[in-house]
PDB file of C-alpha atoms and ligand atoms in Angstrom:
ATOM      1  CA  MET A 123     130.287   7.025  67.676  1.00 47.00           C
ATOM      2  CA  LYS A 124     128.073   7.154  64.565  1.00 51.00           C
ATOM      3  CA  ARG A 125     129.388   3.789  63.311  1.00 55.00           C
ATOM      4  CA  LEU A 126     128.507   2.103  66.590  1.00 50.00           C
ATOM      5  CA  CYS A 127     124.920   3.348  66.358  1.00 53.00           C
ATOM      6  CA  LEU A 128     124.411   1.944  62.843  1.00 48.00           C
ATOM      7  CA  PHE A 129     125.489  -1.596  63.707  1.00 50.00           C
ATOM      8  CA  PRO A 130     122.155  -2.747  65.263  1.00 48.00           C
ATOM      9  CA  VAL A 131     120.267  -1.244  62.298  1.00 47.00           C
ATOM     10  CA  LEU A 132     122.319  -3.291  59.828  1.00 44.00           C
ATOM     11  CA  LEU A 133     121.706  -6.473  61.809  1.00 45.00           C
ATOM     12  CA  LEU A 134     117.959  -5.789  61.749  1.00 45.00           C
ATOM     13  CA  LEU A 135     118.005  -5.309  57.942  1.00 45.00           C
ATOM     14  CA  VAL A 136     119.766  -8.651  57.472  1.00 44.00           C
ATOM     15  CA  ALA A 137     117.193 -10.389  59.678  1.00 47.00           C
ATOM     16  CA  VAL A 138     114.264  -8.891  57.710  1.00 47.00           C
ATOM     17  CA  ALA A 139     115.819  -9.854  54.351  1.00 48.00           C
ATOM     18  CA  GLY A 140     116.244 -13.427  55.580  1.00 50.00           C
ATOM     19  CA  ALA A 141     112.599 -13.628  56.654  1.00 56.00           C
ATOM     20  CA  CYS A 142     111.377 -12.461  53.222  1.00 60.00           C
ATOM     21  CA  ALA A 143     113.355 -14.989  51.160  1.00 60.00           C
ATOM     22  CA  PRO A 144     111.094 -17.719  49.723  1.00 63.00           C
ATOM     23  CA  ALA A 145     111.402 -20.934  51.680  1.00 59.00           C
ATOM     24  CA  PRO A 146     112.571 -23.984  49.721  1.00 60.00           C
ATOM     25  CA  PRO A 147     109.879 -26.606  49.076  1.00 62.00           C
ATOM     26  CA  ARG A 148     109.352 -29.004  51.924  1.00 93.00           C
ATOM     27  CA  GLU A 149     109.880 -32.634  50.955  1.00 96.00           C
ATOM     28  CA  VAL A 150     107.578 -35.549  51.697  1.00 97.00           C
ATOM     29  CA  THR A 151     108.279 -39.100  50.488  1.00 98.00           C
ATOM     30  CA  ILE A 152     105.455 -41.615  50.264  1.00 98.00           C
ATOM     31  CA  GLU A 153     106.185 -45.236  49.447  1.00 98.00           C
ATOM     32  CA  ILE A 154     103.603 -47.629  48.067  1.00 98.00           C
ATOM     33  CA  HIS A 155     104.074 -51.276  48.976  1.00 98.00           C
ATOM     34  CA  TYR A 156     101.549 -54.139  48.822  1.00 97.00           C
ATOM     35  CA  SER A 157      98.884 -51.601  47.760  1.00 97.00           C
ATOM     36  CA  HIS A 158      99.266 -49.413  50.839  1.00 98.00           C
ATOM     37  CA  TYR A 159     100.723 -45.952  51.319  1.00 98.00           C
ATOM     38  CA  SER A 160     103.565 -45.837  53.829  1.00 98.00           C
ATOM     39  CA  MET A 161     101.812 -42.982  55.666  1.00 96.00           C
ATOM     40  CA  SER A 162      98.139 -42.798  56.606  1.00 96.00           C
ATOM     41  CA  GLN A 163      98.494 -39.189  57.753  1.00 97.00           C
ATOM     42  CA  ILE A 164     100.773 -36.408  56.525  1.00 96.00           C
ATOM     43  CA  ASP A 165     101.136 -33.090  58.359  1.00 95.00           C
ATOM     44  CA  VAL A 166     102.467 -30.158  56.342  1.00 96.00           C
ATOM     45  CA  PRO A 167     102.633 -26.398  56.864  1.00 95.00           C
ATOM     46  CA  ALA A 168     100.049 -24.329  54.985  1.00 95.00           C
ATOM     47  CA  GLY A 169     101.179 -21.644  52.543  1.00 95.00           C
ATOM     48  CA  VAL A 170     104.489 -23.132  51.409  1.00 94.00           C
ATOM     49  CA  PRO A 171     105.209 -25.424  48.444  1.00 95.00           C
ATOM     50  CA  ILE A 172     105.441 -29.100  49.366  1.00 96.00           C
ATOM     51  CA  THR A 173     107.143 -31.527  46.988  1.00 97.00           C
ATOM     52  CA  PHE A 174     105.779 -35.052  47.227  1.00 97.00           C
ATOM     53  CA  THR A 175     107.865 -37.950  45.979  1.00 98.00           C
ATOM     54  CA  ILE A 176     105.698 -41.028  45.476  1.00 97.00           C
ATOM     55  CA  LYS A 177     107.572 -44.275  45.016  1.00 98.00           C
ATOM     56  CA  ASN A 178     105.614 -47.278  43.769  1.00 98.00           C
ATOM     57  CA  ASP A 179     107.340 -50.534  44.778  1.00 98.00           C
ATOM     58  CA  ASP A 180     104.487 -52.680  43.452  1.00 98.00           C
ATOM     59  CA  PRO A 181     104.397 -54.467  40.073  1.00 98.00           C
ATOM     60  CA  ILE A 182     101.050 -52.753  39.326  1.00 96.00           C
ATOM     61  CA  ASP A 183     100.094 -49.122  38.676  1.00 95.00           C
ATOM     62  CA  HIS A 184      98.721 -46.907  41.444  1.00 95.00           C
ATOM     63  CA  GLU A 185      97.397 -43.380  41.857  1.00 94.00           C
ATOM     64  CA  TRP A 186      97.922 -40.623  44.391  1.00 96.00           C
ATOM     65  CA  MET A 187      94.935 -38.316  44.160  1.00 95.00           C
ATOM     66  CA  ILE A 188      94.454 -35.627  46.748  1.00 97.00           C
ATOM     67  CA  GLY A 189      91.395 -33.463  47.228  1.00 96.00           C
ATOM     68  CA  ASP A 190      88.178 -32.848  49.093  1.00 95.00           C
ATOM     69  CA  LEU A 191      85.332 -35.328  49.429  1.00 94.00           C
ATOM     70  CA  ALA A 192      83.533 -33.987  46.329  1.00 92.00           C
ATOM     71  CA  MET A 193      86.628 -34.581  44.194  1.00 90.00           C
ATOM     72  CA  HIS A 194      86.934 -38.159  45.442  1.00 93.00           C
ATOM     73  CA  GLU A 195      83.244 -38.789  44.856  1.00 91.00           C
ATOM     74  CA  ARG A 196      83.675 -37.722  41.200  1.00 87.00           C
ATOM     75  CA  HIS A 197      86.458 -40.267  40.814  1.00 87.00           C
ATOM     76  CA  ARG A 198      84.463 -43.004  42.571  1.00 86.00           C
ATOM     77  CA  LEU A 199      81.596 -42.443  40.156  1.00 81.00           C
ATOM     78  CA  GLY A 200      83.996 -42.702  37.235  1.00 73.00           C
ATOM     79  CA  THR A 201      82.903 -39.546  35.463  1.00 65.00           C
ATOM     80  CA  GLU A 202      86.539 -38.695  34.739  1.00 63.00           C
ATOM     81  CA  LEU A 203      88.107 -41.976  33.791  1.00 58.00           C
ATOM     82  CA  VAL A 204      91.190 -40.939  31.842  1.00 57.00           C
ATOM     83  CA  HIS A 205      93.066 -37.672  31.839  1.00 62.00           C
ATOM     84  CA  ALA A 206      96.632 -36.450  31.887  1.00 66.00           C
ATOM     85  CA  SER A 207      98.360 -36.141  35.251  1.00 73.00           C
ATOM     86  CA  ARG A 208      97.647 -32.984  37.219  1.00 88.00           C
ATOM     87  CA  PRO A 209      99.611 -31.797  40.234  1.00 93.00           C
ATOM     88  CA  ASP A 210      96.928 -33.181  42.554  1.00 95.00           C
ATOM     89  CA  GLU A 211      96.121 -36.320  40.522  1.00 93.00           C
ATOM     90  CA  VAL A 212      99.178 -38.415  39.866  1.00 93.00           C
ATOM     91  CA  THR A 213      99.451 -41.857  38.297  1.00 93.00           C
ATOM     92  CA  ILE A 214     102.526 -43.806  39.377  1.00 95.00           C
ATOM     93  CA  PRO A 215     103.231 -46.680  36.964  1.00 95.00           C
ATOM     94  CA  ALA A 216     104.446 -49.995  38.341  1.00 97.00           C
ATOM     95  CA  LEU A 217     107.935 -49.880  39.893  1.00 98.00           C
ATOM     96  CA  SER A 218     108.414 -46.163  39.264  1.00 97.00           C
ATOM     97  CA  THR A 219     108.570 -42.834  41.077  1.00 97.00           C
ATOM     98  CA  ARG A 220     106.746 -39.569  40.404  1.00 96.00           C
ATOM     99  CA  THR A 221     107.036 -36.167  42.042  1.00 96.00           C
ATOM    100  CA  THR A 222     104.532 -33.357  42.320  1.00 96.00           C
ATOM    101  CA  THR A 223     104.560 -30.002  44.098  1.00 96.00           C
ATOM    102  CA  LEU A 224     101.484 -28.524  45.746  1.00 96.00           C
ATOM    103  CA  THR A 225     100.820 -25.508  47.971  1.00 96.00           C
ATOM    104  CA  PHE A 226      97.921 -25.585  50.433  1.00 97.00           C
ATOM    105  CA  PRO A 227      97.113 -21.878  50.811  1.00 97.00           C
ATOM    106  CA  VAL A 228      95.188 -22.118  54.085  1.00 97.00           C
ATOM    107  CA  PRO A 229      94.834 -24.707  56.851  1.00 97.00           C
ATOM    108  CA  MET A 230      92.781 -27.620  55.549  1.00 97.00           C
ATOM    109  CA  ALA A 231      92.275 -31.368  55.714  1.00 98.00           C
ATOM    110  CA  LEU A 232      92.253 -33.395  52.484  1.00 98.00           C
ATOM    111  CA  MET A 233      92.094 -37.083  51.660  1.00 98.00           C
ATOM    112  CA  TYR A 234      94.442 -38.852  49.291  1.00 98.00           C
ATOM    113  CA  MET A 235      93.667 -42.176  47.728  1.00 96.00           C
ATOM    114  CA  CYS A 236      94.039 -44.514  44.786  1.00 95.00           C
ATOM    115  CA  HIS A 237      90.915 -44.826  42.663  1.00 92.00           C
ATOM    116  CA  LEU A 238      91.929 -47.876  40.649  1.00 92.00           C
ATOM    117  CA  PRO A 239      89.233 -50.550  41.090  1.00 91.00           C
ATOM    118  CA  GLY A 240      89.218 -51.969  44.622  1.00 93.00           C
ATOM    119  CA  HIS A 241      92.261 -50.060  45.869  1.00 96.00           C
ATOM    120  CA  GLU A 242      90.411 -47.594  48.091  1.00 96.00           C
ATOM    121  CA  GLN A 243      88.467 -50.450  49.679  1.00 96.00           C
ATOM    122  CA  TYR A 244      91.735 -52.347  50.186  1.00 97.00           C
ATOM    123  CA  GLY A 245      93.093 -49.408  52.190  1.00 97.00           C
ATOM    124  CA  MET A 246      94.868 -47.042  49.814  1.00 97.00           C
ATOM    125  CA  VAL A 247      93.587 -44.027  51.724  1.00 98.00           C
ATOM    126  CA  GLY A 248      95.250 -41.333  53.803  1.00 98.00           C
ATOM    127  CA  MET A 249      94.707 -37.856  55.174  1.00 98.00           C
ATOM    128  CA  LEU A 250      96.759 -34.710  54.730  1.00 98.00           C
ATOM    129  CA  ILE A 251      96.527 -31.958  57.313  1.00 96.00           C
ATOM    130  CA  ALA A 252      97.865 -28.512  56.364  1.00 96.00           C
ATOM    131  CA  LYS A 253      98.174 -26.200  59.341  1.00 93.00           C
TER     132      LYS A 253
HETATM  133 CU1  LIG B 341      96.356 -48.393  43.817  1.00 53.14          CU
END
């Protein structure tokens, strides 16, 4: 009789352990072709790591920079011309692929774009929604 009573308790423990395990990164693939991103909007869950794979099919370099409007304004004004890649500011050389992993801690909306001269105006812009 005692063994029968413990069985539901063990099942509950297994369920709780499963819920606490860290989730694997979610994967998002963005392709760049003819100076456009393949997605103009990306929806991701907030609070979990998201791995972005950015594949540049063009014979010229591009960028994938994600941030708020103030961040993009800094890049438009060119006050930060050259720096090493950061998780949220990735340069993808011609005909190559880069990956980066980001976590959006709370629900938010961010823009991503390429700040090489003329590319934003040409349409290399998109929006990410974390919810
Ligand atoms: Cu570009």
